[in-house]
């Protein structure tokens, strides 16, 4: 095995082009488990922890451009206000030690349907920026997930950054697990209200082969809020509306039974989380008036 | 590959390191620092917790090659000539050590908490220690030890910051 340690982003892209089979390693919280248990012996490890650009965030045309190497701890400490949904999700990841090391880019690289960043990023309608020596492209996150633990990265590409619009409305994130720390989610849900566009964003985790949005639920809720004039009046959320939203979210999932939970529990818990997170978000929206 | 890095304030150099091995392995098997414990090798137990550039990490999840020219502090680096660190002493005084396997990781983690927060609340202590498992389940005594260490550190003239690196 060879250890490649580029000092700059352009060196990293050259290294990946020269060795498309090289496995990138950022926080190592997924990669090292594989190595320690001999699940995988890559010919090359490509260390991304010496590249400053990857570990910075900045503003890009009104959006936050979050370098792929920013850790969960830093999202929590530095971006709680700008990216509330992602910060909430970050707080539920692993333990302090895992959050100090694990990165949002690594979550996308692993593309596990259970990754906690995904529902929050999907609800916020994030884009991902991929780069190679051939150039840079940005695509909606929905197009990034291509299958169970598979993503749209070409063999010579690396994840450069994630682009997220700071919210115009409240965001929520919920996750079901057996304890409060160190759990892979049984199911997870991200919600964002976008009052400036009268739109709703959602993200479902651990309940389909890939993280996904619940488009019908989003459209249903956005239209119902519009029809009742609730975006303007900020009146109380009718309970049956929240319940129906939950049912739409449930129908968007296609969960399986596994060691962490049954398909029917996942469906049920998603409907509950969707309903509750909507009522919390709506309370925030009313309070913000 | 050759690894050159700083451990507990001293420059260390080791050769013939396999690129894919963990910092934990390097510390224990190549540098003679067996304080950090190997219990799970998958980030679940926290018994391998060390400081890497001032941040608490699971050393089992850091690749050896990633630590070149970094600054590492292990449990061995917390005590000094004058004796045990107050966090270590508090673990002994409170009976927070049973088999002791989880203790080094918990001591480093508690040290990290008290370096940031002088008087942590109980929820803050629980949250900070959430990544450290004790198979002997002596959690009540462990929480006592962290509270005692916090009190003692606050009583030292320089305050908690003065007694922590
Ligand atoms: C004990 C424990 C608890 C955990 N708990 C959670 C949890 O609660 N929720 C959760 O979502 N995850 C959890 N994880 C999984 C893991 O921490 C996350 O997926 C994390 O985001 C991975 O980030 P990393 O930087 O450590 O990635 P790495 O392990 O370094 O990499 C992960 C993958 O992404 C690729 N990669 C990394 N960076 C790039 C890049 N810039 N471009 C292209 N590919 C890249 C790597 O090649 C690899 O395939 C846990 C892991 C452990 C060990
Ligand atoms: S040995 Fe590293 S966390 Fe368990
Ligand atoms: S004292 Fe035995 S594992 Fe904690």
PDB file of C-alpha atoms and ligand atoms in Angstrom, chain A residues 9 16 22-34 45-46 48-49 54 67-72 89-90 92-95 98-99 101-112 114-118 129-130 144 151 153 157-161 175 181-185, chain B residues 40-45 58 60-61 66, ligand 1:
ATOM      1  CA  UNK A   9      -6.084  20.632  -3.963  1.00  0.00           C
ATOM      2  CA  UNK A  16      -6.572  10.870  -7.980  1.00  0.00           C
ATOM      3  CA  UNK A  22      -6.790   5.325  -4.534  1.00  0.00           C
ATOM      4  CA  UNK A  23      -9.134   5.489  -1.539  1.00  0.00           C
ATOM      5  CA  UNK A  24      -9.525   9.040  -0.203  1.00  0.00           C
ATOM      6  CA  UNK A  25      -9.288   9.338   3.563  1.00  0.00           C
ATOM      7  CA  UNK A  26     -10.481  12.391   5.484  1.00  0.00           C
ATOM      8  CA  UNK A  27     -11.524  11.833   9.115  1.00  0.00           C
ATOM      9  CA  UNK A  28     -11.067   8.104   8.606  1.00  0.00           C
ATOM     10  CA  UNK A  29     -14.102   7.233  10.719  1.00  0.00           C
ATOM     11  CA  UNK A  30     -15.444   5.015   7.938  1.00  0.00           C
ATOM     12  CA  UNK A  31     -12.223   4.139   6.108  1.00  0.00           C
ATOM     13  CA  UNK A  32     -10.208   3.072   9.181  1.00  0.00           C
ATOM     14  CA  UNK A  33     -12.903   0.696  10.385  1.00  0.00           C
ATOM     15  CA  UNK A  34     -12.614  -1.079   7.035  1.00  0.00           C
ATOM     16  CA  UNK A  45      -4.641   5.760   0.500  1.00  0.00           C
ATOM     17  CA  UNK A  46      -5.099   9.390  -0.496  1.00  0.00           C
ATOM     18  CA  UNK A  48      -7.002  14.720   2.325  1.00  0.00           C
ATOM     19  CA  UNK A  49      -6.219  16.193   5.751  1.00  0.00           C
ATOM     20  CA  UNK A  54     -11.090  21.464   2.011  1.00  0.00           C
ATOM     21  CA  UNK A  67     -15.468  22.433   2.221  1.00  0.00           C
ATOM     22  CA  UNK A  68     -15.787  18.645   2.157  1.00  0.00           C
ATOM     23  CA  UNK A  69     -13.274  18.342   5.009  1.00  0.00           C
ATOM     24  CA  UNK A  70     -15.152  20.414   7.589  1.00  0.00           C
ATOM     25  CA  UNK A  71     -15.880  18.255  10.644  1.00  0.00           C
ATOM     26  CA  UNK A  72     -19.218  17.859  12.411  1.00  0.00           C
ATOM     27  CA  UNK A  89     -27.990  16.412  12.376  1.00  0.00           C
ATOM     28  CA  UNK A  90     -24.298  16.829  13.226  1.00  0.00           C
ATOM     29  CA  UNK A  92     -26.533  13.369  16.645  1.00  0.00           C
ATOM     30  CA  UNK A  93     -23.507  11.835  14.932  1.00  0.00           C
ATOM     31  CA  UNK A  94     -21.535   9.260  16.943  1.00  0.00           C
ATOM     32  CA  UNK A  95     -19.735  10.742  19.930  1.00  0.00           C
ATOM     33  CA  UNK A  98     -16.283  10.906  16.106  1.00  0.00           C
ATOM     34  CA  UNK A  99     -17.665  14.413  15.500  1.00  0.00           C
ATOM     35  CA  UNK A 101     -12.862  13.824  13.168  1.00  0.00           C
ATOM     36  CA  UNK A 102     -15.752  12.826  10.887  1.00  0.00           C
ATOM     37  CA  UNK A 103     -16.530  15.167   7.995  1.00  0.00           C
ATOM     38  CA  UNK A 104     -19.619  16.012   5.982  1.00  0.00           C
ATOM     39  CA  UNK A 105     -17.700  15.204   2.786  1.00  0.00           C
ATOM     40  CA  UNK A 106     -16.872  11.777   4.214  1.00  0.00           C
ATOM     41  CA  UNK A 107     -20.571  11.166   4.869  1.00  0.00           C
ATOM     42  CA  UNK A 108     -21.258  11.879   1.193  1.00  0.00           C
ATOM     43  CA  UNK A 109     -18.280   9.786   0.102  1.00  0.00           C
ATOM     44  CA  UNK A 110     -19.579   6.815   2.076  1.00  0.00           C
ATOM     45  CA  UNK A 111     -23.124   7.520   0.787  1.00  0.00           C
ATOM     46  CA  UNK A 112     -24.669   5.217   3.366  1.00  0.00           C
ATOM     47  CA  UNK A 114     -28.092   5.889   7.144  1.00  0.00           C
ATOM     48  CA  UNK A 115     -25.720   8.858   6.950  1.00  0.00           C
ATOM     49  CA  UNK A 116     -27.148  11.646   9.090  1.00  0.00           C
ATOM     50  CA  UNK A 117     -25.996  14.603   7.010  1.00  0.00           C
ATOM     51  CA  UNK A 118     -28.082  13.494   4.021  1.00  0.00           C
ATOM     52  CA  UNK A 129     -19.321  20.230  -6.056  1.00  0.00           C
ATOM     53  CA  UNK A 130     -17.186  17.489  -7.598  1.00  0.00           C
ATOM     54  CA  UNK A 144     -25.457  12.336  -6.264  1.00  0.00           C
ATOM     55  CA  UNK A 151     -22.536   7.861  -5.536  1.00  0.00           C
ATOM     56  CA  UNK A 153     -18.223  10.303  -8.273  1.00  0.00           C
ATOM     57  CA  UNK A 157     -13.122  12.800  -9.022  1.00  0.00           C
ATOM     58  CA  UNK A 158     -13.108  14.093  -5.447  1.00  0.00           C
ATOM     59  CA  UNK A 159     -15.796  15.909  -3.486  1.00  0.00           C
ATOM     60  CA  UNK A 160     -14.728  19.536  -3.162  1.00  0.00           C
ATOM     61  CA  UNK A 161     -17.613  21.139  -1.295  1.00  0.00           C
ATOM     62  CA  UNK A 175     -33.433  10.530  14.179  1.00  0.00           C
ATOM     63  CA  UNK A 181     -25.355   8.716  21.516  1.00  0.00           C
ATOM     64  CA  UNK A 182     -23.443   6.516  19.148  1.00  0.00           C
ATOM     65  CA  UNK A 183     -26.317   5.161  17.126  1.00  0.00           C
ATOM     66  CA  UNK A 184     -26.715   4.494  13.461  1.00  0.00           C
ATOM     67  CA  UNK A 185     -30.176   5.798  12.737  1.00  0.00           C
TER      68      UNK A 185
ATOM     69  CA  UNK B  40     -12.930  -2.268  19.641  1.00  0.00           C
ATOM     70  CA  UNK B  41     -10.844  -0.709  16.869  1.00  0.00           C
ATOM     71  CA  UNK B  42     -13.987   0.839  15.452  1.00  0.00           C
ATOM     72  CA  UNK B  43     -14.505   4.071  17.318  1.00  0.00           C
ATOM     73  CA  UNK B  44     -17.227   2.713  19.586  1.00  0.00           C
ATOM     74  CA  UNK B  45     -15.542   2.520  22.997  1.00  0.00           C
ATOM     75  CA  UNK B  58     -10.136   7.890  18.688  1.00  0.00           C
ATOM     76  CA  UNK B  60      -7.804   3.651  16.339  1.00  0.00           C
ATOM     77  CA  UNK B  61      -9.440   5.671  13.547  1.00  0.00           C
ATOM     78  CA  UNK B  66      -1.961  11.138   8.897  1.00  0.00           C
TER      79      UNK B  66
HETATM   80  C1  LIG C   1     -18.292   4.896  16.198  1.00  0.00           C
HETATM   81  C2  LIG C   1     -18.862   5.523  14.962  1.00  0.00           C
HETATM   82  C3  LIG C   1     -20.092   6.156  15.020  1.00  0.00           C
HETATM   83  C4  LIG C   1     -20.631   6.737  13.879  1.00  0.00           C
HETATM   84  N1  LIG C   1     -21.843   7.351  13.986  1.00  0.00           N
HETATM   85  C5  LIG C   1     -22.391   7.923  12.896  1.00  0.00           C
HETATM   86  C6  LIG C   1     -23.649   8.573  12.984  1.00  0.00           C
HETATM   87  O1  LIG C   1     -24.247   8.665  14.054  1.00  0.00           O
HETATM   88  N2  LIG C   1     -24.165   9.129  11.853  1.00  0.00           N
HETATM   89  C7  LIG C   1     -23.499   9.071  10.658  1.00  0.00           C
HETATM   90  O2  LIG C   1     -23.987   9.597   9.662  1.00  0.00           O
HETATM   91  N3  LIG C   1     -22.296   8.456  10.539  1.00  0.00           N
HETATM   92  C8  LIG C   1     -21.733   7.881  11.630  1.00  0.00           C
HETATM   93  N4  LIG C   1     -20.534   7.247  11.514  1.00  0.00           N
HETATM   94  C9  LIG C   1     -19.890   7.136  10.196  1.00  0.00           C
HETATM   95  C10 LIG C   1     -18.878   8.241   9.874  1.00  0.00           C
HETATM   96  O3  LIG C   1     -18.410   8.883  11.041  1.00  0.00           O
HETATM   97  C11 LIG C   1     -19.467   9.302   8.940  1.00  0.00           C
HETATM   98  O4  LIG C   1     -19.897   8.701   7.745  1.00  0.00           O
HETATM   99  C12 LIG C   1     -18.456  10.407   8.622  1.00  0.00           C
HETATM  100  O5  LIG C   1     -19.138  11.466   7.995  1.00  0.00           O
HETATM  101  C13 LIG C   1     -17.338   9.968   7.722  1.00  0.00           C
HETATM  102  O6  LIG C   1     -16.471  11.073   7.543  1.00  0.00           O
HETATM  103  P1  LIG C   1     -14.868  10.877   7.538  1.00  0.00           P
HETATM  104  O7  LIG C   1     -14.273  12.187   7.244  1.00  0.00           O
HETATM  105  O8  LIG C   1     -14.429  10.200   8.766  1.00  0.00           O
HETATM  106  O9  LIG C   1     -14.749   9.903   6.285  1.00  0.00           O
HETATM  107  P2  LIG C   1     -13.640   8.856   5.827  1.00  0.00           P
HETATM  108  O10 LIG C   1     -13.731   7.613   6.622  1.00  0.00           O
HETATM  109  O11 LIG C   1     -12.319   9.509   5.732  1.00  0.00           O
HETATM  110  O12 LIG C   1     -14.226   8.605   4.357  1.00  0.00           O
HETATM  111  C14 LIG C   1     -15.526   8.082   4.152  1.00  0.00           C
HETATM  112  C15 LIG C   1     -15.723   7.779   2.672  1.00  0.00           C
HETATM  113  O13 LIG C   1     -15.742   8.973   1.916  1.00  0.00           O
HETATM  114  C16 LIG C   1     -14.668   9.005   0.992  1.00  0.00           C
HETATM  115  N5  LIG C   1     -14.219  10.403   0.988  1.00  0.00           N
HETATM  116  C17 LIG C   1     -13.900  11.172   2.068  1.00  0.00           C
HETATM  117  N6  LIG C   1     -13.644  12.441   1.680  1.00  0.00           N
HETATM  118  C18 LIG C   1     -13.800  12.475   0.332  1.00  0.00           C
HETATM  119  C19 LIG C   1     -13.672  13.513  -0.658  1.00  0.00           C
HETATM  120  N7  LIG C   1     -13.361  14.782  -0.340  1.00  0.00           N
HETATM  121  N8  LIG C   1     -13.911  13.184  -1.946  1.00  0.00           N
HETATM  122  C20 LIG C   1     -14.256  11.913  -2.281  1.00  0.00           C
HETATM  123  N9  LIG C   1     -14.398  10.911  -1.405  1.00  0.00           N
HETATM  124  C21 LIG C   1     -14.170  11.181  -0.101  1.00  0.00           C
HETATM  125  C22 LIG C   1     -13.684   7.967   1.482  1.00  0.00           C
HETATM  126  O14 LIG C   1     -12.914   7.434   0.436  1.00  0.00           O
HETATM  127  C23 LIG C   1     -14.620   6.940   2.073  1.00  0.00           C
HETATM  128  O15 LIG C   1     -15.185   6.156   1.067  1.00  0.00           O
HETATM  129  C24 LIG C   1     -19.945   6.680  12.648  1.00  0.00           C
HETATM  130  C25 LIG C   1     -18.691   6.051  12.589  1.00  0.00           C
HETATM  131  C26 LIG C   1     -18.152   5.482  13.730  1.00  0.00           C
HETATM  132  C27 LIG C   1     -16.798   4.835  13.657  1.00  0.00           C
END
